GROMACS .gro file of N, CA and C in nm:
model
  528
    1MET      N    1   4.399   0.848   0.162
    1MET     CA    2   4.514   0.884   0.082
    1MET      C    3   4.641   0.881   0.166
    2ARG      N    4   4.635   0.931   0.290
    2ARG     CA    5   4.751   0.935   0.376
    2ARG      C    6   4.803   0.794   0.405
    3GLY      N    7   4.713   0.698   0.423
    3GLY     CA    8   4.753   0.560   0.447
    3GLY      C    9   4.829   0.503   0.329
    4LYS      N   10   4.783   0.535   0.208
    4LYS     CA   11   4.851   0.486   0.088
    4LYS      C   12   4.990   0.546   0.078
    5LEU      N   13   5.003   0.674   0.110
    5LEU     CA   14   5.135   0.739   0.104
    5LEU      C   15   5.228   0.678   0.208
    6GLY      N   16   5.176   0.644   0.326
    6GLY     CA   17   5.257   0.580   0.430
    6GLY      C   18   5.310   0.446   0.382
    7LYS      N   19   5.223   0.368   0.318
    7LYS     CA   20   5.266   0.239   0.266
    7LYS      C   21   5.367   0.256   0.154
    8ILE      N   22   5.344   0.355   0.069
    8ILE     CA   23   5.438   0.381  -0.041
    8ILE      C   24   5.574   0.418   0.016
    9GLY      N   25   5.576   0.502   0.121
    9GLY     CA   26   5.702   0.541   0.185
    9GLY      C   27   5.774   0.421   0.245
   10THR      N   28   5.697   0.331   0.306
   10THR     CA   29   5.756   0.211   0.364
   10THR      C   30   5.817   0.124   0.255
   11TYR      N   31   5.743   0.105   0.145
   11TYR     CA   32   5.797   0.026   0.033
   11TYR      C   33   5.920   0.093  -0.026
   12ALA      N   34   5.917   0.226  -0.032
   12ALA     CA   35   6.032   0.300  -0.086
   12ALA      C   36   6.155   0.279   0.002
   13ALA      N   37   6.135   0.278   0.134
   13ALA     CA   38   6.248   0.256   0.225
   13ALA      C   39   6.307   0.117   0.205
   14VAL      N   40   6.222   0.018   0.192
   14VAL     CA   41   6.269  -0.118   0.169
   14VAL      C   42   6.342  -0.127   0.035
   15ALA      N   43   6.285  -0.064  -0.067
   15ALA     CA   44   6.350  -0.065  -0.200
   15ALA      C   45   6.483   0.008  -0.195
   16LEU      N   46   6.488   0.120  -0.123
   16LEU     CA   47   6.613   0.196  -0.110
   16LEU      C   48   6.720   0.111  -0.042
   17ALA      N   49   6.684   0.046   0.067
   17ALA     CA   50   6.781  -0.038   0.137
   17ALA      C   51   6.830  -0.150   0.046
   18GLY      N   52   6.739  -0.211  -0.029
   18GLY     CA   53   6.779  -0.317  -0.123
   18GLY      C   54   6.867  -0.266  -0.234
   19ALA      N   55   6.834  -0.149  -0.285
   19ALA     CA   56   6.913  -0.091  -0.394
   19ALA      C   57   7.052  -0.055  -0.346
   20ILE      N   58   7.061   0.005  -0.228
   20ILE     CA   59   7.192   0.042  -0.175
   20ILE      C   60   7.274  -0.084  -0.147
   21GLY      N   61   7.211  -0.181  -0.081
   21GLY     CA   62   7.281  -0.308  -0.055
   21GLY      C   63   7.327  -0.375  -0.183
   22GLY      N   64   7.239  -0.378  -0.282
   22GLY     CA   65   7.275  -0.440  -0.410
   22GLY      C   66   7.387  -0.367  -0.479
   23ALA      N   67   7.383  -0.233  -0.475
   23ALA     CA   68   7.490  -0.154  -0.538
   23ALA      C   69   7.623  -0.176  -0.467
   24CYS      N   70   7.619  -0.183  -0.335
   24CYS     CA   71   7.743  -0.206  -0.260
   24CYS      C   72   7.802  -0.341  -0.295
   25VAL      N   73   7.718  -0.443  -0.299
   25VAL     CA   74   7.766  -0.576  -0.333
   25VAL      C   75   7.823  -0.579  -0.474
   26THR      N   76   7.753  -0.520  -0.571
   26THR     CA   77   7.799  -0.519  -0.709
   26THR      C   78   7.931  -0.445  -0.721
   27ALA      N   79   7.944  -0.331  -0.652
   27ALA     CA   80   8.064  -0.249  -0.663
   27ALA      C   81   8.188  -0.319  -0.609
   28VAL      N   82   8.173  -0.397  -0.505
   28VAL     CA   83   8.291  -0.457  -0.445
   28VAL      C   84   8.314  -0.602  -0.483
   29ALA      N   85   8.214  -0.666  -0.535
   29ALA     CA   86   8.224  -0.810  -0.559
   29ALA      C   87   8.343  -0.849  -0.646
   30ALA      N   88   8.369  -0.773  -0.748
   30ALA     CA   89   8.476  -0.810  -0.841
   30ALA      C   90   8.614  -0.799  -0.777
   31ASP      N   91   8.634  -0.700  -0.690
   31ASP     CA   92   8.767  -0.674  -0.636
   31ASP      C   93   8.794  -0.739  -0.501
   32VAL      N   94   8.695  -0.743  -0.415
   32VAL     CA   95   8.722  -0.789  -0.279
   32VAL      C   96   8.618  -0.889  -0.230
   33ILE      N   97   8.594  -0.990  -0.307
   33ILE     CA   98   8.491  -1.088  -0.271
   33ILE      C   99   8.519  -1.152  -0.136
   34ASP      N  100   8.648  -1.167  -0.101
   34ASP     CA  101   8.681  -1.228   0.027
   34ASP      C  102   8.641  -1.138   0.144
   35LYS      N  103   8.634  -1.006   0.124
   35LYS     CA  104   8.593  -0.916   0.230
   35LYS      C  105   8.443  -0.918   0.251
   36MET      N  106   8.368  -0.982   0.163
   36MET     CA  107   8.224  -0.989   0.178
   36MET      C  108   8.185  -1.089   0.286
   37ALA      N  109   8.283  -1.166   0.333
   37ALA     CA  110   8.254  -1.259   0.440
   37ALA      C  111   8.215  -1.181   0.564
   38THR      N  112   8.132  -1.238   0.647
   38THR     CA  113   8.094  -1.170   0.770
   38THR      C  114   8.200  -1.195   0.877
   39THR      N  115   8.197  -1.111   0.977
   39THR     CA  116   8.290  -1.122   1.089
   39THR      C  117   8.213  -1.101   1.218
   40LYS      N  118   8.263  -1.155   1.326
   40LYS     CA  119   8.200  -1.136   1.457
   40LYS      C  120   8.263  -1.019   1.531
   41SER      N  121   8.367  -0.960   1.471
   41SER     CA  122   8.435  -0.846   1.533
   41SER      C  123   8.389  -0.716   1.468
   42ASN      N  124   8.366  -0.614   1.549
   42ASN     CA  125   8.324  -0.486   1.493
   42ASN      C  126   8.441  -0.394   1.464
   43ASN      N  127   8.564  -0.448   1.464
   43ASN     CA  128   8.677  -0.362   1.430
   43ASN      C  129   8.796  -0.435   1.368
   44ASP      N  130   8.776  -0.556   1.317
   44ASP     CA  131   8.891  -0.627   1.259
   44ASP      C  132   8.910  -0.602   1.110
   45LEU      N  133   8.814  -0.538   1.045
   45LEU     CA  134   8.819  -0.506   0.902
   45LEU      C  135   8.839  -0.629   0.814
   46LYS      N  136   8.794  -0.745   0.861
   46LYS     CA  137   8.807  -0.869   0.784
   46LYS      C  138   8.678  -0.908   0.714
   47GLY      N  139   8.577  -0.827   0.727
   47GLY     CA  140   8.450  -0.858   0.663
   47GLY      C  141   8.340  -0.770   0.715
   48ILE      N  142   8.219  -0.801   0.675
   48ILE     CA  143   8.102  -0.723   0.714
   48ILE      C  144   8.052  -0.770   0.849
   49TYR      N  145   8.039  -0.677   0.940
   49TYR     CA  146   7.994  -0.705   1.075
   49TYR      C  147   7.843  -0.691   1.081
   50SER      N  148   7.779  -0.780   1.153
   50SER     CA  149   7.635  -0.774   1.171
   50SER      C  150   7.604  -0.802   1.317
   51SER      N  151   7.539  -0.707   1.382
   51SER     CA  152   7.504  -0.722   1.523
   51SER      C  153   7.353  -0.731   1.536
   52SER      N  154   7.306  -0.827   1.611
   52SER     CA  155   7.162  -0.845   1.631
   52SER      C  156   7.109  -0.760   1.746
   53GLY      N  157   7.193  -0.678   1.805
   53GLY     CA  158   7.147  -0.588   1.911
   53GLY      C  159   7.194  -0.629   2.048
   54GLU      N  160   7.156  -0.549   2.145
   54GLU     CA  161   7.197  -0.570   2.281
   54GLU      C  162   7.138  -0.700   2.336
   55SER      N  163   7.214  -0.766   2.421
   55SER     CA  164   7.165  -0.889   2.483
   55SER      C  165   7.060  -0.855   2.588
   56PRO      N  166   6.976  -0.952   2.624
   56PRO     CA  167   6.877  -0.927   2.730
   56PRO      C  168   6.944  -0.881   2.860
   57GLU      N  169   7.062  -0.936   2.888
   57GLU     CA  170   7.135  -0.898   3.010
   57GLU      C  171   7.179  -0.751   3.003
   58ALA      N  172   7.229  -0.709   2.888
   58ALA     CA  173   7.272  -0.570   2.872
   58ALA      C  174   7.154  -0.474   2.883
   59LEU      N  175   7.040  -0.512   2.825
   59LEU     CA  176   6.920  -0.426   2.835
   59LEU      C  177   6.872  -0.417   2.980
   60ALA      N  178   6.876  -0.529   3.053
   60ALA     CA  179   6.834  -0.529   3.194
   60ALA      C  180   6.927  -0.441   3.277
   61LYS      N  181   7.057  -0.450   3.252
   61LYS     CA  182   7.154  -0.368   3.325
   61LYS      C  183   7.133  -0.219   3.294
   62ALA      N  184   7.104  -0.188   3.168
   62ALA     CA  185   7.084  -0.050   3.127
   62ALA      C  186   6.967   0.013   3.202
   63LYS      N  187   6.864  -0.065   3.232
   63LYS     CA  188   6.748  -0.012   3.303
   63LYS      C  189   6.782   0.031   3.446
   64THR      N  190   6.892  -0.021   3.501
   64THR     CA  191   6.930   0.014   3.638
   64THR      C  192   7.017   0.140   3.645
   65LEU      N  193   7.054   0.198   3.532
   65LEU     CA  194   7.148   0.310   3.531
   65LEU      C  195   7.082   0.447   3.550
   66GLY      N  196   6.951   0.452   3.548
   66GLY     CA  197   6.882   0.578   3.574
   66GLY      C  198   6.873   0.672   3.456
   67VAL      N  199   6.901   0.623   3.334
   67VAL     CA  200   6.888   0.707   3.216
   67VAL      C  201   6.741   0.708   3.176
   68THR      N  202   6.680   0.827   3.171
   68THR     CA  203   6.537   0.837   3.142
   68THR      C  204   6.506   0.930   3.025
   69LYS      N  205   6.602   1.010   2.981
   69LYS     CA  206   6.579   1.106   2.874
   69LYS      C  207   6.598   1.039   2.738
   70TYR      N  208   6.503   1.067   2.647
   70TYR     CA  209   6.510   1.013   2.512
   70TYR      C  210   6.583   1.109   2.418
   71GLU      N  211   6.633   1.054   2.308
   71GLU     CA  212   6.695   1.137   2.205
   71GLU      C  213   6.594   1.242   2.159
   72ASP      N  214   6.644   1.361   2.133
   72ASP     CA  215   6.561   1.468   2.079
   72ASP      C  216   6.513   1.426   1.940
   73GLU      N  217   6.386   1.447   1.913
   73GLU     CA  218   6.326   1.406   1.785
   73GLU      C  219   6.403   1.461   1.664
   74ALA      N  220   6.449   1.584   1.673
   74ALA     CA  221   6.520   1.647   1.560
   74ALA      C  222   6.660   1.589   1.539
   75HIS      N  223   6.715   1.523   1.642
   75HIS     CA  224   6.851   1.469   1.633
   75HIS      C  225   6.855   1.317   1.643
   76THR      N  226   6.741   1.251   1.631
   76THR     CA  227   6.736   1.106   1.644
   76THR      C  228   6.832   1.040   1.547
   77GLY      N  229   6.916   0.956   1.600
   77GLY     CA  230   7.014   0.884   1.518
   77GLY      C  231   7.148   0.952   1.515
   78GLY      N  232   7.155   1.070   1.459
   78GLY     CA  233   7.284   1.136   1.441
   78GLY      C  234   7.329   1.222   1.557
   79GLY      N  235   7.241   1.248   1.652
   79GLY     CA  236   7.280   1.326   1.768
   79GLY      C  237   7.325   1.467   1.735
   80GLY      N  238   7.275   1.522   1.624
   80GLY     CA  239   7.312   1.657   1.585
   80GLY      C  240   7.405   1.661   1.464
   81ALA      N  241   7.450   1.545   1.417
   81ALA     CA  242   7.530   1.540   1.295
   81ALA      C  243   7.442   1.575   1.176
   82GLU      N  244   7.505   1.613   1.066
   82GLU     CA  245   7.429   1.645   0.945
   82GLU      C  246   7.347   1.523   0.903
   83GLN      N  247   7.220   1.543   0.878
   83GLN     CA  248   7.136   1.431   0.835
   83GLN      C  249   7.030   1.477   0.737
   84LYS      N  250   6.987   1.382   0.655
   84LYS     CA  251   6.882   1.407   0.557
   84LYS      C  252   6.777   1.299   0.575
   85VAL      N  253   6.652   1.341   0.592
   85VAL     CA  254   6.542   1.246   0.606
   85VAL      C  255   6.507   1.196   0.466
   86LEU      N  256   6.516   1.065   0.445
   86LEU     CA  257   6.483   1.005   0.316
   86LEU      C  258   6.340   0.956   0.312
   87VAL      N  259   6.292   0.901   0.423
   87VAL     CA  260   6.155   0.852   0.435
   87VAL      C  261   6.109   0.880   0.577
   88ASP      N  262   5.987   0.928   0.592
   88ASP     CA  263   5.931   0.947   0.726
   88ASP      C  264   5.780   0.933   0.716
   89ASN      N  265   5.729   0.826   0.774
   89ASN     CA  266   5.585   0.805   0.780
   89ASN      C  267   5.550   0.748   0.916
   90ASP      N  268   5.429   0.696   0.934
   90ASP     CA  269   5.390   0.647   1.066
   90ASP      C  270   5.451   0.512   1.101
   91VAL      N  271   5.522   0.450   1.009
   91VAL     CA  272   5.580   0.318   1.033
   91VAL      C  273   5.733   0.321   1.041
   92VAL      N  274   5.795   0.399   0.955
   92VAL     CA  275   5.941   0.397   0.946
   92VAL      C  276   5.995   0.537   0.915
   93ARG      N  277   6.115   0.564   0.966
   93ARG     CA  278   6.188   0.685   0.927
   93ARG      C  279   6.329   0.638   0.889
   94VAL      N  280   6.377   0.689   0.775
   94VAL     CA  281   6.511   0.657   0.728
   94VAL      C  282   6.588   0.788   0.716
   95ASN      N  283   6.696   0.800   0.792
   95ASN     CA  284   6.782   0.918   0.788
   95ASN      C  285   6.918   0.878   0.733
   96LEU      N  286   6.970   0.959   0.643
   96LEU     CA  287   7.109   0.944   0.599
   96LEU      C  288   7.189   1.041   0.684
   97VAL      N  289   7.274   0.987   0.770
   97VAL     CA  290   7.353   1.069   0.861
   97VAL      C  291   7.497   1.074   0.811
   98SER      N  292   7.552   1.196   0.804
   98SER     CA  293   7.691   1.216   0.764
   98SER      C  294   7.770   1.263   0.885
   99PHE      N  295   7.847   1.171   0.941
   99PHE     CA  296   7.932   1.206   1.055
   99PHE      C  297   8.063   1.262   1.003
  100LYS      N  298   8.109   1.370   1.063
  100LYS     CA  299   8.234   1.436   1.025
  100LYS      C  300   8.339   1.411   1.132
  101LYS      N  301   8.463   1.398   1.088
  101LYS     CA  302   8.576   1.376   1.178
  101LYS      C  303   8.575   1.483   1.287
  102GLY      N  304   8.590   1.439   1.413
  102GLY     CA  305   8.595   1.530   1.526
  102GLY      C  306   8.462   1.553   1.595
  103PHE      N  307   8.352   1.514   1.529
  103PHE     CA  308   8.219   1.531   1.588
  103PHE      C  309   8.206   1.439   1.710
  104VAL      N  310   8.141   1.486   1.814
  104VAL     CA  311   8.113   1.403   1.932
  104VAL      C  312   7.962   1.384   1.939
  105ARG      N  313   7.922   1.259   1.924
  105ARG     CA  314   7.779   1.226   1.933
  105ARG      C  315   7.744   1.207   2.080
  106PRO      N  316   7.650   1.288   2.132
  106PRO     CA  317   7.617   1.278   2.274
  106PRO      C  318   7.555   1.144   2.311
  107GLY      N  319   7.577   1.105   2.435
  107GLY     CA  320   7.524   0.979   2.486
  107GLY      C  321   7.435   1.000   2.606
  108ALA      N  322   7.418   0.893   2.683
  108ALA     CA  323   7.332   0.892   2.803
  108ALA      C  324   7.189   0.928   2.769
  109LEU      N  325   7.144   0.880   2.652
  109LEU     CA  326   7.007   0.901   2.605
  109LEU      C  327   6.948   0.767   2.564
  110LEU      N  328   6.817   0.757   2.573
  110LEU     CA  329   6.747   0.635   2.530
  110LEU      C  330   6.701   0.649   2.385
  111ARG      N  331   6.698   0.537   2.314
  111ARG     CA  332   6.644   0.534   2.178
  111ARG      C  333   6.491   0.524   2.186
  112LYS      N  334   6.422   0.606   2.106
  112LYS     CA  335   6.275   0.605   2.103
  112LYS      C  336   6.220   0.486   2.028
  113ASN      N  337   6.296   0.438   1.930
  113ASN     CA  338   6.248   0.332   1.842
  113ASN      C  339   6.357   0.227   1.821
  114ASN      N  340   6.316   0.110   1.772
  114ASN     CA  341   6.416   0.014   1.725
  114ASN      C  342   6.488   0.078   1.608
  115GLN      N  343   6.620   0.059   1.601
  115GLN     CA  344   6.700   0.120   1.494
  115GLN      C  345   6.790   0.015   1.429
  116LEU      N  346   6.796   0.021   1.297
  116LEU     CA  347   6.892  -0.058   1.221
  116LEU      C  348   6.986   0.040   1.155
  117LEU      N  349   7.115   0.030   1.184
  117LEU     CA  350   7.217   0.116   1.124
  117LEU      C  351   7.285   0.038   1.013
  118VAL      N  352   7.296   0.098   0.896
  118VAL     CA  353   7.364   0.036   0.782
  118VAL      C  354   7.474   0.131   0.738
  119TYR      N  355   7.598   0.085   0.748
  119TYR     CA  356   7.715   0.168   0.718
  119TYR      C  357   7.741   0.171   0.567
  120LEU      N  358   7.739   0.292   0.509
  120LEU     CA  359   7.766   0.308   0.367
  120LEU      C  360   7.915   0.325   0.341
  121ASP      N  361   7.984   0.383   0.437
  121ASP     CA  362   8.129   0.399   0.432
  121ASP      C  363   8.188   0.326   0.552
  122GLN      N  364   8.318   0.316   0.557
  122GLN     CA  365   8.380   0.253   0.673
  122GLN      C  366   8.351   0.339   0.796
  123GLY      N  367   8.280   0.283   0.891
  123GLY     CA  368   8.249   0.356   1.014
  123GLY      C  369   8.372   0.359   1.103
  124GLN      N  370   8.413   0.479   1.142
  124GLN     CA  371   8.532   0.493   1.227
  124GLN      C  372   8.500   0.586   1.343
  125PHE      N  373   8.479   0.526   1.461
  125PHE     CA  374   8.444   0.603   1.578
  125PHE      C  375   8.497   0.533   1.702
  126THR      N  376   8.501   0.607   1.811
  126THR     CA  377   8.546   0.553   1.939
  126THR      C  378   8.441   0.588   2.043
  127ILE      N  379   8.392   0.486   2.114
  127ILE     CA  380   8.297   0.510   2.222
  127ILE      C  381   8.377   0.563   2.341
  128THR      N  382   8.344   0.685   2.384
  128THR     CA  383   8.420   0.749   2.491
  128THR      C  384   8.350   0.744   2.627
  129LYS      N  385   8.215   0.738   2.623
  129LYS     CA  386   8.137   0.724   2.747
  129LYS      C  387   8.023   0.628   2.721
  130SER      N  388   7.994   0.545   2.819
  130SER     CA  389   7.885   0.449   2.802
  130SER      C  390   7.781   0.470   2.911
  131GLY      N  391   7.671   0.398   2.898
  131GLY     CA  392   7.566   0.402   3.000
  131GLY      C  393   7.523   0.542   3.037
  132ASN      N  394   7.538   0.576   3.164
  132ASN     CA  395   7.493   0.707   3.213
  132ASN      C  396   7.608   0.808   3.214
  133ASN      N  397   7.684   0.811   3.104
  133ASN     CA  398   7.798   0.901   3.083
  133ASN      C  399   7.921   0.861   3.162
  134THR      N  400   7.940   0.732   3.182
  134THR     CA  401   8.058   0.680   3.249
  134THR      C  402   8.173   0.674   3.149
  135PRO      N  403   8.285   0.742   3.176
  135PRO     CA  404   8.398   0.736   3.082
  135PRO      C  405   8.447   0.592   3.064
  136VAL      N  406   8.480   0.559   2.940
  136VAL     CA  407   8.531   0.426   2.908
  136VAL      C  408   8.678   0.422   2.950
  137ALA      N  409   8.716   0.323   3.032
  137ALA     CA  410   8.852   0.314   3.084
  137ALA      C  411   8.955   0.298   2.972
  138LYS      N  412   8.931   0.207   2.881
  138LYS     CA  413   9.022   0.184   2.768
  138LYS      C  414   8.942   0.194   2.639
  139PRO      N  415   8.928   0.317   2.585
  139PRO     CA  416   8.850   0.332   2.461
  139PRO      C  417   8.904   0.244   2.350
  140ASN      N  418   8.814   0.179   2.279
  140ASN     CA  419   8.849   0.087   2.172
  140ASN      C  420   8.793   0.139   2.040
  141PRO      N  421   8.880   0.191   1.952
  141PRO     CA  422   8.831   0.242   1.823
  141PRO      C  423   8.752   0.135   1.747
  142GLN      N  424   8.639   0.174   1.692
  142GLN     CA  425   8.554   0.084   1.615
  142GLN      C  426   8.576   0.108   1.467
  143ARG      N  427   8.588   0.002   1.391
  143ARG     CA  428   8.608   0.012   1.246
  143ARG      C  429   8.514  -0.088   1.180
  144LEU      N  430   8.407  -0.038   1.121
  144LEU     CA  431   8.307  -0.125   1.058
  144LEU      C  432   8.314  -0.108   0.907
  145MET      N  433   8.321  -0.218   0.837
  145MET     CA  434   8.328  -0.216   0.691
  145MET      C  435   8.196  -0.166   0.632
  146PRO      N  436   8.201  -0.104   0.511
  146PRO     CA  437   8.077  -0.068   0.443
  146PRO      C  438   7.989  -0.192   0.427
  147GLY      N  439   7.861  -0.174   0.448
  147GLY     CA  440   7.767  -0.285   0.441
  147GLY      C  441   7.738  -0.347   0.577
  148SER      N  442   7.820  -0.313   0.677
  148SER     CA  443   7.796  -0.364   0.812
  148SER      C  444   7.666  -0.307   0.866
  149SER      N  445   7.604  -0.382   0.955
  149SER     CA  446   7.478  -0.336   1.014
  149SER      C  447   7.478  -0.364   1.163
  150VAL      N  448   7.412  -0.277   1.236
  150VAL     CA  449   7.399  -0.291   1.380
  150VAL      C  450   7.255  -0.261   1.416
  151PHE      N  451   7.194  -0.347   1.496
  151PHE     CA  452   7.057  -0.328   1.541
  151PHE      C  453   7.059  -0.281   1.686
  152HIS      N  454   6.977  -0.181   1.717
  152HIS     CA  455   6.962  -0.134   1.855
  152HIS      C  456   6.814  -0.136   1.891
  153TYR      N  457   6.785  -0.193   2.009
  153TYR     CA  458   6.648  -0.201   2.056
  153TYR      C  459   6.599  -0.068   2.111
  154ARG      N  460   6.468  -0.046   2.099
  154ARG     CA  461   6.402   0.067   2.163
  154ARG      C  462   6.438   0.064   2.311
  155ASP      N  463   6.461   0.180   2.368
  155ASP     CA  464   6.497   0.199   2.509
  155ASP      C  465   6.639   0.156   2.544
  156SER      N  466   6.720   0.116   2.445
  156SER     CA  467   6.861   0.092   2.473
  156SER      C  468   6.929   0.228   2.483
  157ILE      N  469   7.046   0.231   2.545
  157ILE     CA  470   7.115   0.357   2.573
  157ILE      C  471   7.216   0.389   2.463
  158VAL      N  472   7.214   0.514   2.418
  158VAL     CA  473   7.311   0.565   2.322
  158VAL      C  474   7.439   0.597   2.398
  159SER      N  475   7.552   0.550   2.348
  159SER     CA  476   7.682   0.583   2.408
  159SER      C  477   7.741   0.706   2.342
  160GLU      N  478   7.817   0.785   2.419
  160GLU     CA  479   7.886   0.899   2.359
  160GLU      C  480   7.999   0.845   2.270
  161SER      N  481   8.008   0.900   2.149
  161SER     CA  482   8.108   0.855   2.053
  161SER      C  483   8.183   0.973   1.992
  162HIS      N  484   8.312   0.953   1.973
  162HIS     CA  485   8.397   1.051   1.903
  162HIS      C  486   8.416   0.997   1.762
  163ILE      N  487   8.387   1.079   1.661
  163ILE     CA  488   8.399   1.036   1.522
  163ILE      C  489   8.545   1.055   1.480
  164ASP      N  490   8.609   0.945   1.440
  164ASP     CA  491   8.752   0.945   1.406
  164ASP      C  492   8.778   0.982   1.261
  165GLU      N  493   8.687   0.948   1.171
  165GLU     CA  494   8.697   0.981   1.028
  165GLU      C  495   8.556   1.001   0.975
  166ASP      N  496   8.543   1.078   0.868
  166ASP     CA  497   8.412   1.099   0.805
  166ASP      C  498   8.352   0.965   0.761
  167TYR      N  499   8.222   0.950   0.781
  167TYR     CA  500   8.150   0.836   0.723
  167TYR      C  501   8.001   0.864   0.723
  168ARG      N  502   7.929   0.785   0.639
  168ARG     CA  503   7.783   0.797   0.629
  168ARG      C  504   7.719   0.666   0.674
  169VAL      N  505   7.604   0.680   0.736
  169VAL     CA  506   7.529   0.564   0.784
  169VAL      C  507   7.380   0.591   0.770
  170LEU      N  508   7.306   0.488   0.730
  170LEU     CA  509   7.160   0.496   0.724
  170LEU      C  510   7.105   0.454   0.860
  171PHE      N  511   7.020   0.536   0.918
  171PHE     CA  512   6.948   0.501   1.041
  171PHE      C  513   6.805   0.468   0.998
  172VAL      N  514   6.768   0.341   1.007
  172VAL     CA  515   6.633   0.298   0.975
  172VAL      C  516   6.561   0.275   1.108
  173GLU      N  517   6.463   0.359   1.137
  173GLU     CA  518   6.390   0.350   1.262
  173GLU      C  519   6.253   0.290   1.239
  174MET      N  520   6.223   0.183   1.311
  174MET     CA  521   6.093   0.119   1.303
  174MET      C  522   6.006   0.174   1.414
  175LYS      N  523   5.906   0.251   1.378
  175LYS     CA  524   5.823   0.321   1.474
  175LYS      C  525   5.717   0.233   1.541
  176LYS      N  526   5.682   0.124   1.477
  176LYS     CA  527   5.577   0.038   1.534
  176LYS      C  528   5.626  -0.102   1.547
   0.00000   0.00000   0.00000
């Protein structure tokens, strides 16, 4: 029975992601079809940004920084921001994280699982420290359009971020 529930939860997560994506596309298609174009910039607001994750070089460099602590299980994804677990089984966990303006998401932690982030609102944050808590010399505010997605590999490093405006994001974690 537990195996069937796990599969049902996985299918529900996929259906939820499809439903949210479909609703977002339907809601904006009539008014801003030109903004549905993708962009290679994560802050130009000219379209939906999609990142395939850290490069092999960035992952190799991250391993040399001495970061060994993983995100706390209770704060995975949001780093302590308000979150609601939508699906959690042995294959996938989907958290709806609500970041509030002024929140600082802690960094210098490793991700336990591969993560796909899907922005429901315009993501507005600034990375303030990277790697092993090294302050960013020239912080660059990030502005991601709703529908943008970012993939992060297991064992990649979470950067400290300052939340500039309220936004919601789905954290889809692939456990296996």
